[in-house]
């Protein structure tokens, strides 16, 4: 992970001996996927468990035999997979994703421009809520396992357990 004035950069090397399948009509997290959780104001409204307007959940569904292209969307913006299927031109503006499968897993590189986060600028000593979940589908449709960096399995509905990302 790194950042500059333009973007947040994330890189993953995932070991996965058995690639899962996903169904584009269903949730991306029900297969091999990486979820990014961000709260730009984690100390604002601390008594509020659900996400505020400063929260994001971005999901990257890995390519499969059935769906050879990576699929990704931001849950916060209310875009459903059905909307994406009906709009082949849907892209998260400015987000660049590169994935490569190899024997025993896959690599994923992501560039998310700061302009995507509505007014946030990474300044020294800024802190955001941050978490990563790696979802594993193993052969069939449906998530078999999930590994979470800092939070809990309910990250999608509870922002209070996210870790902290400090900008230095």
mmCIF file of C-alpha atoms in Angstrom:
data_model
loop_
_atom_site.group_PDB
_atom_site.id
_atom_site.type_symbol
_atom_site.label_atom_id
_atom_site.label_comp_id
_atom_site.label_asym_id
_atom_site.label_seq_id
_atom_site.Cartn_x
_atom_site.Cartn_y
_atom_site.Cartn_z
ATOM 1 C CA UNK A 1 0.000 0.000 0.000
ATOM 2 C CA UNK A 2 1.161 3.518 -0.786
ATOM 3 C CA UNK A 3 -0.244 6.897 -1.644
ATOM 4 C CA UNK A 4 0.635 10.162 -3.290
ATOM 5 C CA UNK A 5 -1.213 13.413 -3.940
ATOM 6 C CA UNK A 6 -3.184 11.753 -6.767
ATOM 7 C CA UNK A 7 -4.293 8.338 -5.486
ATOM 8 C CA UNK A 8 -4.309 5.444 -3.046
ATOM 9 C CA UNK A 9 -2.505 2.365 -4.385
ATOM 10 C CA UNK A 10 -3.169 -1.140 -3.088
ATOM 11 C CA UNK A 11 -1.484 -4.382 -4.088
ATOM 12 C CA UNK A 12 -2.471 -7.931 -3.162
ATOM 13 C CA UNK A 13 -0.915 -11.339 -3.701
ATOM 14 C CA UNK A 14 -3.541 -13.908 -2.728
ATOM 15 C CA UNK A 15 -2.778 -17.598 -2.322
ATOM 16 C CA UNK A 16 -5.823 -19.555 -3.425
ATOM 17 C CA UNK A 17 -5.417 -23.166 -4.489
ATOM 18 C CA UNK A 18 -9.053 -23.522 -5.553
ATOM 19 C CA UNK A 19 -10.638 -20.693 -7.540
ATOM 20 C CA UNK A 20 -14.286 -20.011 -6.771
ATOM 21 C CA UNK A 21 -17.003 -19.208 -9.273
ATOM 22 C CA UNK A 22 -19.325 -16.244 -8.982
ATOM 23 C CA UNK A 23 -22.689 -15.366 -10.367
ATOM 24 C CA UNK A 24 -22.851 -11.801 -11.745
ATOM 25 C CA UNK A 25 -26.500 -11.580 -10.669
ATOM 26 C CA UNK A 26 -25.527 -12.095 -7.041
ATOM 27 C CA UNK A 27 -23.136 -10.504 -4.617
ATOM 28 C CA UNK A 28 -19.465 -10.288 -5.567
ATOM 29 C CA UNK A 29 -18.446 -11.206 -2.011
ATOM 30 C CA UNK A 30 -20.020 -14.635 -2.567
ATOM 31 C CA UNK A 31 -16.968 -15.740 -4.544
ATOM 32 C CA UNK A 32 -13.291 -14.872 -4.742
ATOM 33 C CA UNK A 33 -13.199 -11.148 -3.999
ATOM 34 C CA UNK A 34 -11.408 -8.374 -2.168
ATOM 35 C CA UNK A 35 -13.427 -5.818 -0.214
ATOM 36 C CA UNK A 36 -12.064 -2.407 0.779
ATOM 37 C CA UNK A 37 -13.801 -0.512 3.594
ATOM 38 C CA UNK A 38 -13.054 3.197 4.090
ATOM 39 C CA UNK A 39 -14.471 5.751 6.525
ATOM 40 C CA UNK A 40 -13.089 9.224 5.864
ATOM 41 C CA UNK A 41 -14.356 10.512 9.229
ATOM 42 C CA UNK A 42 -14.057 7.572 11.654
ATOM 43 C CA UNK A 43 -14.244 9.797 14.742
ATOM 44 C CA UNK A 44 -17.337 11.683 13.568
ATOM 45 C CA UNK A 45 -20.691 10.360 14.824
ATOM 46 C CA UNK A 46 -18.912 7.717 16.902
ATOM 47 C CA UNK A 47 -22.210 6.561 18.381
ATOM 48 C CA UNK A 48 -23.443 5.659 14.887
ATOM 49 C CA UNK A 49 -22.724 2.078 13.800
ATOM 50 C CA UNK A 50 -23.913 2.259 10.181
ATOM 51 C CA UNK A 51 -21.961 4.077 7.506
ATOM 52 C CA UNK A 52 -22.257 7.831 7.123
ATOM 53 C CA UNK A 53 -21.891 9.762 3.874
ATOM 54 C CA UNK A 54 -18.126 9.484 4.459
ATOM 55 C CA UNK A 55 -18.099 5.664 4.231
ATOM 56 C CA UNK A 56 -17.238 3.447 1.276
ATOM 57 C CA UNK A 57 -17.322 -0.293 0.617
ATOM 58 C CA UNK A 58 -15.637 -1.137 -2.678
ATOM 59 C CA UNK A 59 -15.731 -4.753 -3.845
ATOM 60 C CA UNK A 60 -13.512 -6.366 -6.480
ATOM 61 C CA UNK A 61 -14.806 -9.727 -7.763
ATOM 62 C CA UNK A 62 -12.058 -11.783 -9.347
ATOM 63 C CA UNK A 63 -12.306 -13.186 -12.868
ATOM 64 C CA UNK A 64 -13.705 -16.702 -13.135
ATOM 65 C CA UNK A 65 -14.315 -19.262 -15.867
ATOM 66 C CA UNK A 66 -17.892 -18.032 -16.234
ATOM 67 C CA UNK A 67 -16.967 -14.330 -15.980
ATOM 68 C CA UNK A 68 -13.433 -13.720 -17.297
ATOM 69 C CA UNK A 69 -13.462 -9.963 -16.536
ATOM 70 C CA UNK A 70 -12.935 -8.503 -13.078
ATOM 71 C CA UNK A 71 -16.082 -6.837 -11.739
ATOM 72 C CA UNK A 72 -16.056 -4.061 -9.170
ATOM 73 C CA UNK A 73 -18.399 -1.489 -7.721
ATOM 74 C CA UNK A 74 -18.930 0.830 -4.780
ATOM 75 C CA UNK A 75 -21.804 -0.298 -2.567
ATOM 76 C CA UNK A 76 -22.095 3.235 -1.169
ATOM 77 C CA UNK A 77 -23.206 4.666 -4.475
ATOM 78 C CA UNK A 78 -26.130 2.280 -4.637
ATOM 79 C CA UNK A 79 -25.014 0.621 -7.851
ATOM 80 C CA UNK A 80 -26.203 -2.969 -7.920
ATOM 81 C CA UNK A 81 -24.701 -5.740 -9.990
ATOM 82 C CA UNK A 82 -27.908 -5.797 -11.990
ATOM 83 C CA UNK A 83 -27.289 -2.131 -12.904
ATOM 84 C CA UNK A 84 -23.758 -2.986 -13.979
ATOM 85 C CA UNK A 85 -24.980 -5.866 -16.118
ATOM 86 C CA UNK A 86 -27.467 -3.538 -17.810
ATOM 87 C CA UNK A 87 -24.846 -0.821 -18.332
ATOM 88 C CA UNK A 88 -21.706 -2.287 -19.914
ATOM 89 C CA UNK A 89 -20.069 1.154 -19.749
ATOM 90 C CA UNK A 90 -20.249 1.359 -15.924
ATOM 91 C CA UNK A 91 -16.892 2.129 -14.391
ATOM 92 C CA UNK A 92 -15.920 3.779 -11.145
ATOM 93 C CA UNK A 93 -14.481 7.014 -12.483
ATOM 94 C CA UNK A 94 -10.695 7.017 -12.487
ATOM 95 C CA UNK A 95 -10.271 3.657 -10.751
ATOM 96 C CA UNK A 96 -7.671 1.442 -12.420
ATOM 97 C CA UNK A 97 -7.564 -2.278 -11.698
ATOM 98 C CA UNK A 98 -5.058 -4.862 -12.895
ATOM 99 C CA UNK A 99 -5.327 -8.522 -12.031
ATOM 100 C CA UNK A 100 -3.307 -11.545 -12.998
ATOM 101 C CA UNK A 101 -4.061 -15.135 -12.177
ATOM 102 C CA UNK A 102 -1.316 -17.630 -11.642
ATOM 103 C CA UNK A 103 -1.037 -21.143 -10.348
ATOM 104 C CA UNK A 104 -2.115 -21.133 -6.714
ATOM 105 C CA UNK A 105 -3.706 -17.709 -6.573
ATOM 106 C CA UNK A 106 -3.898 -14.246 -8.074
ATOM 107 C CA UNK A 107 -2.439 -10.743 -7.880
ATOM 108 C CA UNK A 108 -4.518 -7.583 -7.776
ATOM 109 C CA UNK A 109 -3.311 -3.985 -8.152
ATOM 110 C CA UNK A 110 -5.699 -1.097 -7.560
ATOM 111 C CA UNK A 111 -5.389 2.659 -8.042
ATOM 112 C CA UNK A 112 -8.191 4.732 -6.521
ATOM 113 C CA UNK A 113 -7.900 8.484 -7.184
ATOM 114 C CA UNK A 114 -8.497 10.713 -4.176
ATOM 115 C CA UNK A 115 -11.040 12.684 -6.221
ATOM 116 C CA UNK A 116 -13.268 9.610 -5.945
ATOM 117 C CA UNK A 117 -13.541 10.264 -2.192
ATOM 118 C CA UNK A 118 -15.434 13.557 -2.503
ATOM 119 C CA UNK A 119 -13.108 16.192 -1.133
ATOM 120 C CA UNK A 120 -10.655 14.057 0.839
ATOM 121 C CA UNK A 121 -6.978 14.952 0.513
ATOM 122 C CA UNK A 122 -4.226 12.900 2.157
ATOM 123 C CA UNK A 123 -2.379 15.298 4.429
ATOM 124 C CA UNK A 124 0.243 14.509 7.042
ATOM 125 C CA UNK A 125 -1.342 13.160 10.243
ATOM 126 C CA UNK A 126 -4.732 12.530 8.612
ATOM 127 C CA UNK A 127 -6.454 9.343 9.793
ATOM 128 C CA UNK A 128 -9.166 7.316 8.082
ATOM 129 C CA UNK A 129 -11.020 4.153 9.020
ATOM 130 C CA UNK A 130 -9.750 1.332 6.825
ATOM 131 C CA UNK A 131 -10.142 -2.397 6.449
ATOM 132 C CA UNK A 132 -9.650 -5.156 3.916
ATOM 133 C CA UNK A 133 -11.506 -8.448 3.598
ATOM 134 C CA UNK A 134 -10.435 -11.274 1.309
ATOM 135 C CA UNK A 135 -13.331 -13.526 0.324
ATOM 136 C CA UNK A 136 -12.741 -17.101 -0.817
ATOM 137 C CA UNK A 137 -15.332 -18.996 -2.836
ATOM 138 C CA UNK A 138 -13.671 -22.406 -3.381
ATOM 139 C CA UNK A 139 -15.176 -24.032 -6.491
ATOM 140 C CA UNK A 140 -18.869 -23.372 -6.005
ATOM 141 C CA UNK A 141 -20.813 -20.131 -5.944
ATOM 142 C CA UNK A 142 -20.910 -18.743 -2.439
ATOM 143 C CA UNK A 143 -18.280 -17.571 0.020
ATOM 144 C CA UNK A 144 -16.596 -20.356 1.969
ATOM 145 C CA UNK A 145 -14.125 -18.231 3.955
ATOM 146 C CA UNK A 146 -13.299 -14.623 4.729
ATOM 147 C CA UNK A 147 -10.070 -13.151 6.111
ATOM 148 C CA UNK A 148 -10.356 -9.673 7.632
ATOM 149 C CA UNK A 149 -7.450 -7.404 8.493
ATOM 150 C CA UNK A 150 -8.852 -5.408 11.428
ATOM 151 C CA UNK A 151 -12.642 -5.484 11.659
ATOM 152 C CA UNK A 152 -15.271 -8.198 11.845
ATOM 153 C CA UNK A 153 -17.532 -10.114 9.476
ATOM 154 C CA UNK A 154 -20.139 -7.354 9.767
ATOM 155 C CA UNK A 155 -17.895 -4.621 8.309
ATOM 156 C CA UNK A 156 -20.466 -3.978 5.587
ATOM 157 C CA UNK A 157 -22.972 -2.725 8.172
ATOM 158 C CA UNK A 158 -20.748 -1.671 11.088
ATOM 159 C CA UNK A 159 -18.050 0.967 10.631
ATOM 160 C CA UNK A 160 -16.934 1.024 14.266
ATOM 161 C CA UNK A 161 -14.508 -1.913 14.022
ATOM 162 C CA UNK A 162 -12.454 -0.674 11.088
ATOM 163 C CA UNK A 163 -8.730 -0.279 11.618
ATOM 164 C CA UNK A 164 -6.997 3.075 11.217
ATOM 165 C CA UNK A 165 -4.845 4.205 8.336
ATOM 166 C CA UNK A 166 -2.438 7.010 9.305
ATOM 167 C CA UNK A 167 -0.905 9.255 6.660
ATOM 168 C CA UNK A 168 2.736 10.130 7.354
#
